[in-house]
JSON list of C-alpha atoms in Angstrom, two decimals:
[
{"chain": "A", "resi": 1, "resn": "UNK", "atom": "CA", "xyz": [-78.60, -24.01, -109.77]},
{"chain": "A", "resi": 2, "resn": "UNK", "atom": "CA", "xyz": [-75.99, -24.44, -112.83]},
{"chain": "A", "resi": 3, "resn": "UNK", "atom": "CA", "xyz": [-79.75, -24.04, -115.12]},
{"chain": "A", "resi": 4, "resn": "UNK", "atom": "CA", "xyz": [-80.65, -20.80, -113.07]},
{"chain": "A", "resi": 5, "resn": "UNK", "atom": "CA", "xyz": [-77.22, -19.43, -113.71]},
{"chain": "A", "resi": 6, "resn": "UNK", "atom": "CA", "xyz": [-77.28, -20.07, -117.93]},
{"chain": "A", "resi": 7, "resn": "UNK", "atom": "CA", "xyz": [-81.00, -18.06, -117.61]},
{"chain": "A", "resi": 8, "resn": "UNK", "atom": "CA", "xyz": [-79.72, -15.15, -115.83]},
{"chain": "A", "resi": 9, "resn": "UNK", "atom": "CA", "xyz": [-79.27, -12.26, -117.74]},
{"chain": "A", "resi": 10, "resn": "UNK", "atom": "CA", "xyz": [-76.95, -10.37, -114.58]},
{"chain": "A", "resi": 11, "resn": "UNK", "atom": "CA", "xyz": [-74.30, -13.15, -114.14]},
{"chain": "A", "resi": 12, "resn": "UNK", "atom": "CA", "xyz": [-70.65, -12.32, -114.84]},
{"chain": "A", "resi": 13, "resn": "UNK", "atom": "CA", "xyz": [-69.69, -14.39, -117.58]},
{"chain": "A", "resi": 14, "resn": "UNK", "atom": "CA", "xyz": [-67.27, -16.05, -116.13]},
{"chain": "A", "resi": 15, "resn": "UNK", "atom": "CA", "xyz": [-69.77, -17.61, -113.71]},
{"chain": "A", "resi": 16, "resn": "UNK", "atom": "CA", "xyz": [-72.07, -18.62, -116.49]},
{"chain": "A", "resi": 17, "resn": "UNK", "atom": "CA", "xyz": [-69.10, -20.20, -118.36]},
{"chain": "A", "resi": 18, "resn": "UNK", "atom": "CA", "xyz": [-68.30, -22.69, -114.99]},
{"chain": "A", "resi": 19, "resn": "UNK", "atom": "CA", "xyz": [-72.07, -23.16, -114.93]},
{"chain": "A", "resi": 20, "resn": "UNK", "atom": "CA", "xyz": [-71.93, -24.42, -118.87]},
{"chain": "A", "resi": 21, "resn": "UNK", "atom": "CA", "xyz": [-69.02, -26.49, -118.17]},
{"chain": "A", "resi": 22, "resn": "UNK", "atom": "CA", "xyz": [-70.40, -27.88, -114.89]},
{"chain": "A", "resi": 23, "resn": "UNK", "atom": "CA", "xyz": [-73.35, -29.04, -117.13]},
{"chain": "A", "resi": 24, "resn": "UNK", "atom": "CA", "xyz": [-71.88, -30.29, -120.11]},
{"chain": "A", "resi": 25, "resn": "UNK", "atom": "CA", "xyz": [-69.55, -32.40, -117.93]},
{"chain": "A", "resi": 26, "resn": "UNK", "atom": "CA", "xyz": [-72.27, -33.77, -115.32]},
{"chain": "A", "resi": 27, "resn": "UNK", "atom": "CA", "xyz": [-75.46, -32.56, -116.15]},
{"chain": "A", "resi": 28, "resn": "UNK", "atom": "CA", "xyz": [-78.75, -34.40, -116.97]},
{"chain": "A", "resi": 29, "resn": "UNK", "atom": "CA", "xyz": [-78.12, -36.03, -120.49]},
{"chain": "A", "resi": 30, "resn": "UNK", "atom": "CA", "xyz": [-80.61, -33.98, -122.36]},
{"chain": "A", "resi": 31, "resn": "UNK", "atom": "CA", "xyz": [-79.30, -30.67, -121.25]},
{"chain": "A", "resi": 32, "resn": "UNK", "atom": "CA", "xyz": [-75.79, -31.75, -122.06]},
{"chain": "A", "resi": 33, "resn": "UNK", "atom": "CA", "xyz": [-76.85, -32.83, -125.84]},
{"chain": "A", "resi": 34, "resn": "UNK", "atom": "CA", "xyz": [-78.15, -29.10, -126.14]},
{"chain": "A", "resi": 35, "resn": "UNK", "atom": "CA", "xyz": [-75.18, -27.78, -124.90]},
{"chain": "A", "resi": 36, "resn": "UNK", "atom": "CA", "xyz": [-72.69, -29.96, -127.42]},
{"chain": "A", "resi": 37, "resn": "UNK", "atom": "CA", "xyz": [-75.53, -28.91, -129.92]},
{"chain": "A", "resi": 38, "resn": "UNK", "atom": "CA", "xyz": [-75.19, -24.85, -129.32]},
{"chain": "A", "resi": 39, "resn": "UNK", "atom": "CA", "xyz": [-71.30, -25.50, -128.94]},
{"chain": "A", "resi": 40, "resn": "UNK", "atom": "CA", "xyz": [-71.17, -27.04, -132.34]},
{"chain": "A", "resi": 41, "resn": "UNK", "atom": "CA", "xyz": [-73.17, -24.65, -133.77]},
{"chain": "A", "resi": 42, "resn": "UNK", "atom": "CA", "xyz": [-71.14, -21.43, -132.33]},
{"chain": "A", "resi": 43, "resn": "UNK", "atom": "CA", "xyz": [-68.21, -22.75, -132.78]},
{"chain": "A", "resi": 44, "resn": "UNK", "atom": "CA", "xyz": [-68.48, -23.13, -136.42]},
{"chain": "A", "resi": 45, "resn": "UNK", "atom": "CA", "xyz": [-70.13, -19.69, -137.20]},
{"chain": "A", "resi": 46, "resn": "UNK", "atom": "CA", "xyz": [-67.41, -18.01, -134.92]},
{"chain": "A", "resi": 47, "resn": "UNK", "atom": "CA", "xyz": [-64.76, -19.87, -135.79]},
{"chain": "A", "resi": 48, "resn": "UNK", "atom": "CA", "xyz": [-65.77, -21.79, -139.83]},
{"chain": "A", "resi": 49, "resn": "UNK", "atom": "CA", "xyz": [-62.00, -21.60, -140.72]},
{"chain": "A", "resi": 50, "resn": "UNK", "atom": "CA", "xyz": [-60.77, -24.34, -138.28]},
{"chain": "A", "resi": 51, "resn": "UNK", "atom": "CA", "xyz": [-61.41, -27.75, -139.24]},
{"chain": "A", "resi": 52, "resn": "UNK", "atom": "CA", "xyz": [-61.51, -30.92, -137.18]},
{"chain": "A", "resi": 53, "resn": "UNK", "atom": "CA", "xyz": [-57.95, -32.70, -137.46]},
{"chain": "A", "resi": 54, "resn": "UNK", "atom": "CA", "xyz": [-59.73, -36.57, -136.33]},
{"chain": "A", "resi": 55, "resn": "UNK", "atom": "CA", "xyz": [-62.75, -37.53, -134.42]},
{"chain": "A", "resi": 56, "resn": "UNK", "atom": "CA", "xyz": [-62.87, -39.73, -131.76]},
{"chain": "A", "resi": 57, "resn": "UNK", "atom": "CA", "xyz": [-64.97, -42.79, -130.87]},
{"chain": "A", "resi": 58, "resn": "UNK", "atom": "CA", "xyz": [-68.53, -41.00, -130.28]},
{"chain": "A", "resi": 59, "resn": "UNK", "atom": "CA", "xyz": [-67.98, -38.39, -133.05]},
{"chain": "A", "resi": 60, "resn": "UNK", "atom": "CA", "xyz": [-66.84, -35.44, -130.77]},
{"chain": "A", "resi": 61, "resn": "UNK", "atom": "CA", "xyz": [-63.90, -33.54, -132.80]},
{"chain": "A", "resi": 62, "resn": "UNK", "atom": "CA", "xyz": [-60.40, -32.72, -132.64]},
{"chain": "A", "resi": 63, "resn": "UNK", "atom": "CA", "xyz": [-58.60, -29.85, -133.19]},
{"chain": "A", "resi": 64, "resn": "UNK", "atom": "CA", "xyz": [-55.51, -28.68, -133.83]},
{"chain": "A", "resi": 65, "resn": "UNK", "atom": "CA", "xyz": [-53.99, -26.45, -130.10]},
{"chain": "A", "resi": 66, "resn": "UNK", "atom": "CA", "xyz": [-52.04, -23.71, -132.71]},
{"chain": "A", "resi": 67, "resn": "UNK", "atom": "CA", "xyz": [-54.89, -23.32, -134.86]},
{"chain": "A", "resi": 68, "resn": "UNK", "atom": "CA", "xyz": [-57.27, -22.31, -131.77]},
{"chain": "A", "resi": 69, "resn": "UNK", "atom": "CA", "xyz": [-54.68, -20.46, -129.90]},
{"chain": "A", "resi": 70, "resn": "UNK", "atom": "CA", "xyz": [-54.20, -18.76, -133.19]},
{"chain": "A", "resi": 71, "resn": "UNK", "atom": "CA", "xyz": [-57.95, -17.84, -134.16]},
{"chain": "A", "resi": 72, "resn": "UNK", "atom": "CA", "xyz": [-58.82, -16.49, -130.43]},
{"chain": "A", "resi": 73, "resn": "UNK", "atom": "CA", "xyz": [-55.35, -14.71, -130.79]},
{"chain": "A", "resi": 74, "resn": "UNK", "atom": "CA", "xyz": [-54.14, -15.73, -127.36]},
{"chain": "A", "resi": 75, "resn": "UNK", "atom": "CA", "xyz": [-50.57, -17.64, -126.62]},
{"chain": "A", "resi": 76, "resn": "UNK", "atom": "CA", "xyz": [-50.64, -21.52, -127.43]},
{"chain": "A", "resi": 77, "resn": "UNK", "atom": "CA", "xyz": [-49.40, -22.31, -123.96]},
{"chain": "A", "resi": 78, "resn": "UNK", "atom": "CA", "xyz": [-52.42, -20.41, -122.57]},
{"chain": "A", "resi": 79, "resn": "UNK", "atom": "CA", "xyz": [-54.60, -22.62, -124.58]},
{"chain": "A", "resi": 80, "resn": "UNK", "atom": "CA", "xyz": [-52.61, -25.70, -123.43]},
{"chain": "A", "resi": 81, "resn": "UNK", "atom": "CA", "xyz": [-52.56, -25.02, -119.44]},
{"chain": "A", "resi": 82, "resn": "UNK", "atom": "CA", "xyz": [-56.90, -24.78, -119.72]},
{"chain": "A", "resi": 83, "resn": "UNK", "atom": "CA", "xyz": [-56.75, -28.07, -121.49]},
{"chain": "A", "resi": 84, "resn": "UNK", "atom": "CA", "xyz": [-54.36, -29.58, -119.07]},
{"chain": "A", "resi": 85, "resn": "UNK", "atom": "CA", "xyz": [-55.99, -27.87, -115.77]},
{"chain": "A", "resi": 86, "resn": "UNK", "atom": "CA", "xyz": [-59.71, -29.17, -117.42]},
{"chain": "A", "resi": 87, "resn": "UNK", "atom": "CA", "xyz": [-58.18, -32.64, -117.59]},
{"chain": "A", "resi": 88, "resn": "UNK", "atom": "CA", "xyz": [-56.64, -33.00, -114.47]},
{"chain": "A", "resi": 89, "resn": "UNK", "atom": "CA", "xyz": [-59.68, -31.07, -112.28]},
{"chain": "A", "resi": 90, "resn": "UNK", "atom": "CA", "xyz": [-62.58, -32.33, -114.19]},
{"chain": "A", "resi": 91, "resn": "UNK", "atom": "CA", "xyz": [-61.50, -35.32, -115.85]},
{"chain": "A", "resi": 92, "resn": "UNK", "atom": "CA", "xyz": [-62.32, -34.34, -119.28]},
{"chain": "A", "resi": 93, "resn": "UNK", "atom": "CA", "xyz": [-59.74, -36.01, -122.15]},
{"chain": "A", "resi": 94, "resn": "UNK", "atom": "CA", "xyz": [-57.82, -34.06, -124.47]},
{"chain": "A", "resi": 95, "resn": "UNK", "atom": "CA", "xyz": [-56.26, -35.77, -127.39]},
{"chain": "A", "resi": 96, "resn": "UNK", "atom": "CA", "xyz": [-52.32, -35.80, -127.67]},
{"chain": "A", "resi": 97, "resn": "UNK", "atom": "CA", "xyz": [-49.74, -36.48, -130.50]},
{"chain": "A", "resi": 98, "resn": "UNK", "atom": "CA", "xyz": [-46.19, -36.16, -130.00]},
{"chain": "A", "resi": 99, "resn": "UNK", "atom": "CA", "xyz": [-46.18, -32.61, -129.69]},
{"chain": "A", "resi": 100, "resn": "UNK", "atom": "CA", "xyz": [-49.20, -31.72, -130.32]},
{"chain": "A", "resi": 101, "resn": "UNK", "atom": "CA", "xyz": [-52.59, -31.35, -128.23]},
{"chain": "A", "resi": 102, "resn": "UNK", "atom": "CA", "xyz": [-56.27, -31.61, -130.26]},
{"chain": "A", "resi": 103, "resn": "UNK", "atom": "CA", "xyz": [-59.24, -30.43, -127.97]},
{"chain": "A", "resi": 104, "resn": "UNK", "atom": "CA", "xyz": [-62.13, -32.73, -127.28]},
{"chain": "A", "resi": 105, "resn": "UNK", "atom": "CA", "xyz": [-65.06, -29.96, -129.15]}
]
C-alpha cells in the first residue's frame, strides 16, 4: 500500500511523506536502499551547504539540529520535537551531545 501511495500522483503530501517513512523504516530492504539513495541525493542538491558533523557505524550521517533548523528556516525546537516524537514512536536513533542533537540522514 505504502508503494501505491509513493506512485500516486493525487496524494496529499503529507500522506506520501508517512508512506516514505513507513518504508524506509520497515520496508523490503531493496526499496529502503533506494529511498536512503534518493534521500542522499536530494538532500545534498537542496541543501549542499550543510555538512555531516560524524557518521555513525553503517555510514549514515550526522548533522548538526541548528544548521537544519536554520536552512529549512523553521524554529530549532520544531526540528527537535520531530526527532524526538520519530524516536520515541518509530524507534529510529538520533544522535545526542551534550546539548546538541545530530539527525540520523
Amino acid at each position: 500500500m505504502a508503494m501505491q501511495v509513493l506512485g500516486s500522483r493525487n496524494v496529499d503530501g503529507e500522506v506520501w511523506s508517512e508512506a516514505a517513512k513507513w518504508l524506509l523504516l520497515y520496508g523490503p530492504p531493496q526499496i529502503r536502499e533506494i529511498l536512503e539513495q534518493a534521500s542522499t541525493h536530494a538532500f545534498s542538491e537542496y541543501l549542499p551547504h550543510l555538512q555531516p558533523k560524524g557518521y555513525g557505524d553503517t555510514g549514515q550521517a550526522y548533522y548538526d539540529l541548528g544548521e537544519i533548523a536554520a536552512a529549512l528556516g523553521i524554529d530549532e525546537d520544531q526540528v527537535a520535537a520531530k526527532l524526538a516524537e520519530l524516536q520515541v514512536e518509530e524507534g529510529f536513533e538520533v544522535f545526542v551531545e551534550g546539548d546538541r542533537v545530530y539527525k540520523l540522514h
